[in-house]
Tab-separated table of C-alpha atoms in Angstrom:
chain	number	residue	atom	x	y	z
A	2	UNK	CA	11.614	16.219	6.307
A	3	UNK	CA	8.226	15.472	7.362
A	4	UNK	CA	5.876	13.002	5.238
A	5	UNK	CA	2.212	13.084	5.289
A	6	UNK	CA	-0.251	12.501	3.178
A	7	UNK	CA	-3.565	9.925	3.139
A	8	UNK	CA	-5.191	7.007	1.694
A	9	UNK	CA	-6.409	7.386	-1.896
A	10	UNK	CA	-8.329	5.040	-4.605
A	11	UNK	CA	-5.545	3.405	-6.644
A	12	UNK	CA	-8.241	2.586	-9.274
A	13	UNK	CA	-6.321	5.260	-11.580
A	14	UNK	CA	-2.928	3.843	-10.893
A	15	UNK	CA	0.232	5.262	-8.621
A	16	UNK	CA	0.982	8.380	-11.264
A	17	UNK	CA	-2.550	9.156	-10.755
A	18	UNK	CA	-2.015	8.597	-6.913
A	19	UNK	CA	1.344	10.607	-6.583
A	20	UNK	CA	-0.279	13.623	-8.767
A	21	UNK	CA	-3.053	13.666	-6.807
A	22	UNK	CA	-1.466	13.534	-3.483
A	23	UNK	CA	0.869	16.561	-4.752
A	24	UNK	CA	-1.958	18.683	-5.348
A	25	UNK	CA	-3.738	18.118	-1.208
A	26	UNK	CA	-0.213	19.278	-0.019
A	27	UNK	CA	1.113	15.913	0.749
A	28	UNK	CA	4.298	13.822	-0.061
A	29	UNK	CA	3.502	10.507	0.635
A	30	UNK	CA	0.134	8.404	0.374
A	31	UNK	CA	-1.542	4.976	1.347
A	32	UNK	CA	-3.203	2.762	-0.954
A	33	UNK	CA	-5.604	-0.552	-1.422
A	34	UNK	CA	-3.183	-3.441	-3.388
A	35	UNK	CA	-6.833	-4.216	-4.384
A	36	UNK	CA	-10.662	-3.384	-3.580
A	37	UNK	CA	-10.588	-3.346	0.498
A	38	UNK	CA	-13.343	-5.899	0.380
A	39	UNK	CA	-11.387	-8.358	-1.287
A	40	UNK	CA	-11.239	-9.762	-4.813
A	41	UNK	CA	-8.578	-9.608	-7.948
A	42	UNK	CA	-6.193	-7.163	-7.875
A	43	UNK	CA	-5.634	-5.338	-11.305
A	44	UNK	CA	-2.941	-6.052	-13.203
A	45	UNK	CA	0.539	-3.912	-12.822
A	46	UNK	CA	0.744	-1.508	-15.689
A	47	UNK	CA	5.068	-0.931	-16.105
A	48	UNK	CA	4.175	2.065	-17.715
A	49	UNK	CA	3.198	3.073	-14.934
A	50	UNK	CA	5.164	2.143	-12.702
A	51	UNK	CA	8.218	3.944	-14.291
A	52	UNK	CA	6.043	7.104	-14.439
A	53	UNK	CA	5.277	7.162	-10.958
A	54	UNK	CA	9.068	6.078	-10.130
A	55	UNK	CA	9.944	9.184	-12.289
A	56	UNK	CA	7.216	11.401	-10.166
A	57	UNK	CA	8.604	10.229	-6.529
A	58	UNK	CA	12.277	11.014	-7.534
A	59	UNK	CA	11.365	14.612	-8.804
A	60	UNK	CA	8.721	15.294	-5.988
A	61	UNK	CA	10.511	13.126	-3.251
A	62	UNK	CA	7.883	11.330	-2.466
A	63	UNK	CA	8.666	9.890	1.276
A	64	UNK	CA	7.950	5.517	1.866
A	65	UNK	CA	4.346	4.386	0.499
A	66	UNK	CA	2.166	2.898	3.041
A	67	UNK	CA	0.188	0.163	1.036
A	68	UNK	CA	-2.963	-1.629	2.849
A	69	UNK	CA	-3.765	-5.239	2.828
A	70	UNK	CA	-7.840	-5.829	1.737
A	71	UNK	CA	-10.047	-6.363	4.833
A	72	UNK	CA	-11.318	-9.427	4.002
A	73	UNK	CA	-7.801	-10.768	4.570
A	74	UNK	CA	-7.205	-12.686	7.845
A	75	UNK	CA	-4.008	-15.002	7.895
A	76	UNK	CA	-5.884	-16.714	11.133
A	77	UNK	CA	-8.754	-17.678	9.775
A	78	UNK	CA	-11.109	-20.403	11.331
A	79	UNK	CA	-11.960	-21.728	8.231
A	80	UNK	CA	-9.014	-23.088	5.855
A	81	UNK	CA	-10.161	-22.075	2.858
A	82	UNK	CA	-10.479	-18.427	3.918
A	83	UNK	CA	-7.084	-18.957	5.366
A	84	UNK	CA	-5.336	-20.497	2.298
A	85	UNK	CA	-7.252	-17.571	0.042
A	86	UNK	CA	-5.442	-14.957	2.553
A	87	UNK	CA	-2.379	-16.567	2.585
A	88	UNK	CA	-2.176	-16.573	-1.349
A	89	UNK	CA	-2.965	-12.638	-1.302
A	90	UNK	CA	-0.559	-11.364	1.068
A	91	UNK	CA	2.188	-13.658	-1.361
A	92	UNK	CA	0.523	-12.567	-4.503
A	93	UNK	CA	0.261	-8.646	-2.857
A	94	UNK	CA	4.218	-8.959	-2.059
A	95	UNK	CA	5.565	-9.909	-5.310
A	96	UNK	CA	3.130	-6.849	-7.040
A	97	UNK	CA	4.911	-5.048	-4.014
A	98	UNK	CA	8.217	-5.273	-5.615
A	99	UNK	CA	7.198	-3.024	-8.409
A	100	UNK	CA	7.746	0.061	-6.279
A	101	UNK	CA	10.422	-1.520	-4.112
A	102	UNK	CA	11.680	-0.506	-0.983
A	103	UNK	CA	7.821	0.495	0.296
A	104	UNK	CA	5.710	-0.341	2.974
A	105	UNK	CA	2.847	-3.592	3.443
A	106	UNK	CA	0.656	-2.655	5.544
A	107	UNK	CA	-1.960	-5.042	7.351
A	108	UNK	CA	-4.255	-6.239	10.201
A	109	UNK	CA	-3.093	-9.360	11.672
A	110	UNK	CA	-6.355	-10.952	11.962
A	111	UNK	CA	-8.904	-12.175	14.085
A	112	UNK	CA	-9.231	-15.964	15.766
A	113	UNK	CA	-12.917	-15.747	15.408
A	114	UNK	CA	-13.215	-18.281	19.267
A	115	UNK	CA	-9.807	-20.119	18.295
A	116	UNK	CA	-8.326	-17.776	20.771
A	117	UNK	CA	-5.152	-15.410	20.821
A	118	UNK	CA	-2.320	-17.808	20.795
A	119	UNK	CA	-3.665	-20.010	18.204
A	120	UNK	CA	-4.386	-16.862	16.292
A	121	UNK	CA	-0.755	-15.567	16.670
A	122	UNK	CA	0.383	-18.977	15.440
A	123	UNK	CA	-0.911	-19.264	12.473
A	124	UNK	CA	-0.532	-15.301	11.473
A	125	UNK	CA	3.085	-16.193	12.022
A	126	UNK	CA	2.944	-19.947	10.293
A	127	UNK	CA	1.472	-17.635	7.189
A	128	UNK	CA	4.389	-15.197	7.395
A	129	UNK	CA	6.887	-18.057	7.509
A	130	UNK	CA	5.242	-18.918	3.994
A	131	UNK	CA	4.829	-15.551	2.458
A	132	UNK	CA	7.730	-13.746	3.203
A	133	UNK	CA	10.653	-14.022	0.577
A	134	UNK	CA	14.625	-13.678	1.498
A	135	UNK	CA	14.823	-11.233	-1.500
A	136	UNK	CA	12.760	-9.120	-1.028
A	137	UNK	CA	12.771	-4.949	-0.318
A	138	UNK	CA	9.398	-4.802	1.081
A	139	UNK	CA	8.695	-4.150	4.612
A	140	UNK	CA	5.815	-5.690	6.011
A	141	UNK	CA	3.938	-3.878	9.012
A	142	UNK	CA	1.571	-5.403	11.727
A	143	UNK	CA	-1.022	-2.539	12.809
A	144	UNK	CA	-1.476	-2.271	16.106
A	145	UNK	CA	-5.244	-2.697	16.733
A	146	UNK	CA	-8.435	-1.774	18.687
A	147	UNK	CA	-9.215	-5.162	20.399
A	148	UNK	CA	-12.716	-4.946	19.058
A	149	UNK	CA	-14.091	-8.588	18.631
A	150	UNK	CA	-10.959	-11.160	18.369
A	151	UNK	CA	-9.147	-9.361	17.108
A	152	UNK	CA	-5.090	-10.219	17.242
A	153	UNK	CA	-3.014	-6.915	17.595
A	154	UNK	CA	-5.011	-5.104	20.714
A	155	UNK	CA	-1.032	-5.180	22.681
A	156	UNK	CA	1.849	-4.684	21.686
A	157	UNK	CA	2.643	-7.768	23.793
A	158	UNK	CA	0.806	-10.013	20.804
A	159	UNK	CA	2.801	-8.075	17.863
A	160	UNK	CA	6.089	-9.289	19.849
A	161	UNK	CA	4.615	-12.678	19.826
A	162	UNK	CA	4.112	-12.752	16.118
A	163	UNK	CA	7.728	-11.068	15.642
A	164	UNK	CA	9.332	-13.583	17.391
A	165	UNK	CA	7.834	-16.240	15.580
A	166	UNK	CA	8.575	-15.057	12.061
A	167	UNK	CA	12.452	-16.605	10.382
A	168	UNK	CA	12.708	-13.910	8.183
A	169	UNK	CA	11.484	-11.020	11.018
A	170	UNK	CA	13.760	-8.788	9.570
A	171	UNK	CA	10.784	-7.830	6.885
A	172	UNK	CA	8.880	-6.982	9.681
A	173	UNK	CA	7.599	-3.826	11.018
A	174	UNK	CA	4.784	-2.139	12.872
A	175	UNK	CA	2.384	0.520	11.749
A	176	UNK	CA	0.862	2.753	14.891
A	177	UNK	CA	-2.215	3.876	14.377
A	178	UNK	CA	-3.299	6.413	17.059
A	179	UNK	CA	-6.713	5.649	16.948
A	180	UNK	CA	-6.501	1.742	17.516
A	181	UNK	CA	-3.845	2.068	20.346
A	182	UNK	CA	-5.981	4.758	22.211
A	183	UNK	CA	-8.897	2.558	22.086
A	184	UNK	CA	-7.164	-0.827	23.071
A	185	UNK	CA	-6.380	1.612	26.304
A	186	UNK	CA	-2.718	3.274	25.410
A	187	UNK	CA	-3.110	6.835	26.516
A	188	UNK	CA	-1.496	8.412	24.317
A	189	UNK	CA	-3.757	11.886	25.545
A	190	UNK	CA	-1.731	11.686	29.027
A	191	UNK	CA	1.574	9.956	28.950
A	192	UNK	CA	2.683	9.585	25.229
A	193	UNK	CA	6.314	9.565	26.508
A	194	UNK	CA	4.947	6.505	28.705
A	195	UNK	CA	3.317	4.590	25.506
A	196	UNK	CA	6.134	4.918	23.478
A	197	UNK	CA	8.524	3.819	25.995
A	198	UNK	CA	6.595	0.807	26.552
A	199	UNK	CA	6.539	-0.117	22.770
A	200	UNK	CA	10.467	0.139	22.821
A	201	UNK	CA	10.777	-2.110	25.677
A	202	UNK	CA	8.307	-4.960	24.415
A	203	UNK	CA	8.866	-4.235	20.509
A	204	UNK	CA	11.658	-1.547	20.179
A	205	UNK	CA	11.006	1.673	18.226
A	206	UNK	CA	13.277	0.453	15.388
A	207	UNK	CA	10.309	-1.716	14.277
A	208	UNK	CA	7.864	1.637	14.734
A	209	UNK	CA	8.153	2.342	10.552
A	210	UNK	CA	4.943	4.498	10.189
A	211	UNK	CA	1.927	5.938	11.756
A	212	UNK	CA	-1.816	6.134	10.785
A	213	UNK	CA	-2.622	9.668	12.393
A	214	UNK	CA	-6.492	9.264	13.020
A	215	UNK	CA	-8.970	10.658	15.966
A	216	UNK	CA	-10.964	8.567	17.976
A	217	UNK	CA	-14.810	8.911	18.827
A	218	UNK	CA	-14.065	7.060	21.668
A	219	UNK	CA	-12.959	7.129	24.607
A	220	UNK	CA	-9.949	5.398	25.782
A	221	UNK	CA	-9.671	1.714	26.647
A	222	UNK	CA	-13.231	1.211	24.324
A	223	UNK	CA	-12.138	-1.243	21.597
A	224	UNK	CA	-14.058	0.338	19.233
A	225	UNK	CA	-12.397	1.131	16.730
A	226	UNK	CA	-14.506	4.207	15.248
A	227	UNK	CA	-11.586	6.934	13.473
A	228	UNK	CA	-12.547	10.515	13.446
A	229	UNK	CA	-10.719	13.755	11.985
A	230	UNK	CA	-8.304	15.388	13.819
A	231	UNK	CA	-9.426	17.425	16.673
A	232	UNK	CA	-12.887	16.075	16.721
A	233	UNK	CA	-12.459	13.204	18.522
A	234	UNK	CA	-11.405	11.816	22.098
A	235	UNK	CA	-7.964	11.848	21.071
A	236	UNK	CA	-8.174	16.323	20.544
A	237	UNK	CA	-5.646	18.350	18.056
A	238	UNK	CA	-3.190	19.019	20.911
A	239	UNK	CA	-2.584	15.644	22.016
A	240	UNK	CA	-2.155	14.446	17.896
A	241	UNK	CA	0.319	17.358	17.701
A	242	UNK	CA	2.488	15.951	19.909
A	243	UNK	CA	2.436	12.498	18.501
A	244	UNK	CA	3.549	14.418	15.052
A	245	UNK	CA	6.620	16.163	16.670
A	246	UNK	CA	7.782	13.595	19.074
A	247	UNK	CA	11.358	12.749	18.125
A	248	UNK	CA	10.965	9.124	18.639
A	249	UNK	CA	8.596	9.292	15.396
A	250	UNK	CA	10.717	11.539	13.332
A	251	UNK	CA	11.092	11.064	9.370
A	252	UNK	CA	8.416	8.673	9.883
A	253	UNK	CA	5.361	8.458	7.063
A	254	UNK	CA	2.542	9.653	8.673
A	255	UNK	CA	-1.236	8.700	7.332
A	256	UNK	CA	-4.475	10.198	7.697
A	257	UNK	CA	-7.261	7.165	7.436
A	258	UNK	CA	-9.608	10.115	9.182
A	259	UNK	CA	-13.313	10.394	7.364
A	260	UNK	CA	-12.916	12.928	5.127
A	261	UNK	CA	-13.373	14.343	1.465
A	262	UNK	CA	-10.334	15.777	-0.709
A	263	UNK	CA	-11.539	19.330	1.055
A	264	UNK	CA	-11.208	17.698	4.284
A	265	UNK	CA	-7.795	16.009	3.500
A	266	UNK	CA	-6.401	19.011	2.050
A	267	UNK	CA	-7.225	21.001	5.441
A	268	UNK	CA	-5.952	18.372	7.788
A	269	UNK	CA	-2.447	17.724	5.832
A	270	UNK	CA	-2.234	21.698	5.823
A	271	UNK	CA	-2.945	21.749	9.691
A	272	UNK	CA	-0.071	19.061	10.388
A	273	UNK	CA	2.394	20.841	8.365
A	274	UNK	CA	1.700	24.006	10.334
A	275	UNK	CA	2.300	21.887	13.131
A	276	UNK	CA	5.777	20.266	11.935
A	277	UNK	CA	7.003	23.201	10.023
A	278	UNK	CA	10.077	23.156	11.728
A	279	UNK	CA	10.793	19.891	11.060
């Protein structure tokens, strides 16, 4: 089967969020564990949570792609933003556990002039910390633009982190087709190539889900700037391929493209027309 679906507000809670995502056409969805920008997450509702259990089983709903707030950076300059950000990602992986089994999804961080290999070190020292032997939840490094100092622009710097985390068995990555076209992956030209070269540095067992996004930029740019599908750098034809290639198979794919519930409707149509034999 072939999971799609997009990011949605989870202000209404994950019933609300699986019922919604039912009715654009897709079968699995991202979500904020709190307001992107940061701040106190809301509290978990059970009731909830067994309703939206209840939904998944009778919908099969494919693996949820949850998304760390922006304003979280494990390898921050300054320790108190650090210490805040490690206390999220612990706090966000406990409320995690509700829906277990699901995905974590985050940017590593930037090193703000600390540079890369400090950077990686203490994204991985905050890992060490956070990550628990128990538990079901997967968490995934996105692979990045390179925009700024940012950690994450080669898959060379994921392995890094991987390698430095006791408990890397939690660990997965998230490939976002925007971020790896602009940190200069062509993924237009020689996919086969890109994707062989994340197996031999990371291996594709770690690849657990894709963000499917466009790119206004050209590649190698370090933007960073998503568009919807087809309209970009990126182009339909290229993104099509990325959906059918059999080293991404049963993956959960996720549109983070800028669009309206029209516009998400239309796109998660378009890639099932694309993957109907799948």
């Amino acid at each position: 089967m072939f999971y799609i679906g997009n990011h949605l507000s989870a202000s209404k809670g994950y019933a609300a969020m699986g019922k919604q995502e039912e009715k654009l056409g897709g079968n699995t969805f991202a979500f904020f564990t709190r307001n992107p920008r940061g701040g106190k997450a809301k509290a978990i509702d059970q009731k909830d949570v067994d309703k939206y259990l209840a939904f998944e089983e009778e919908y099969q709903m494919g693996t949820l792609v949850a998304h760390a707030p922006y304003t979280m950076n494990l390898c921050a300059a300054k320790e108190d933003i650090r210490k805040f950000s490690i206390e999220m990602i612990a706090d966000d992986i406990k409320r995690m556990e509700y829906l277990p089994g699901n995905y974590y999804n985050f940017h590593p961080g930037s090193h703000v002039g600390q540079g890369a290999e400090t950077g990686i070190a203490l994204i991985a020292e905050a890992l060490n910390a956070a990550l628990l032997p128990e538990q079901s939840t997967t968490l995934l490094l996105e692979t990045m633009a390179g925009k700024g100092s940012e950690i994450g622009r080669s898959f060379e710097e994921l392995r890094e982190i991987i390698d430095r985390v006791t408990r890397n068995e939690k660990l997965g990555v998230c490939f976002d087709t925007c971020h790896v076209w602009d940190a200069g992956y062509d993924i237009v030209n020689d996919l086969d190539g890109v994707l062989a070269e994340f197996d031999r540095v990371i291996g594709l067992d770690r690849l657990k889900a894709v963000h499917i996004n466009d790119s206004m930029n050209v590649c190698g740019s370090h933007k960073d700037r998503h568009q919807k599908l087809g309209q970009g750098e990126i182009g339909q034809e290229a993104l099509r391929r990325v959906t059918l290639h059999p080293a991404l198979a049963g993956k959960p794919f996720i549109l983070e493209t800028p669009n309206d519930d029209a516009g998400y409707a239309r796109e998660i149509a378009m890639v099932k027309e694309w993957t109907a034999n799948c």
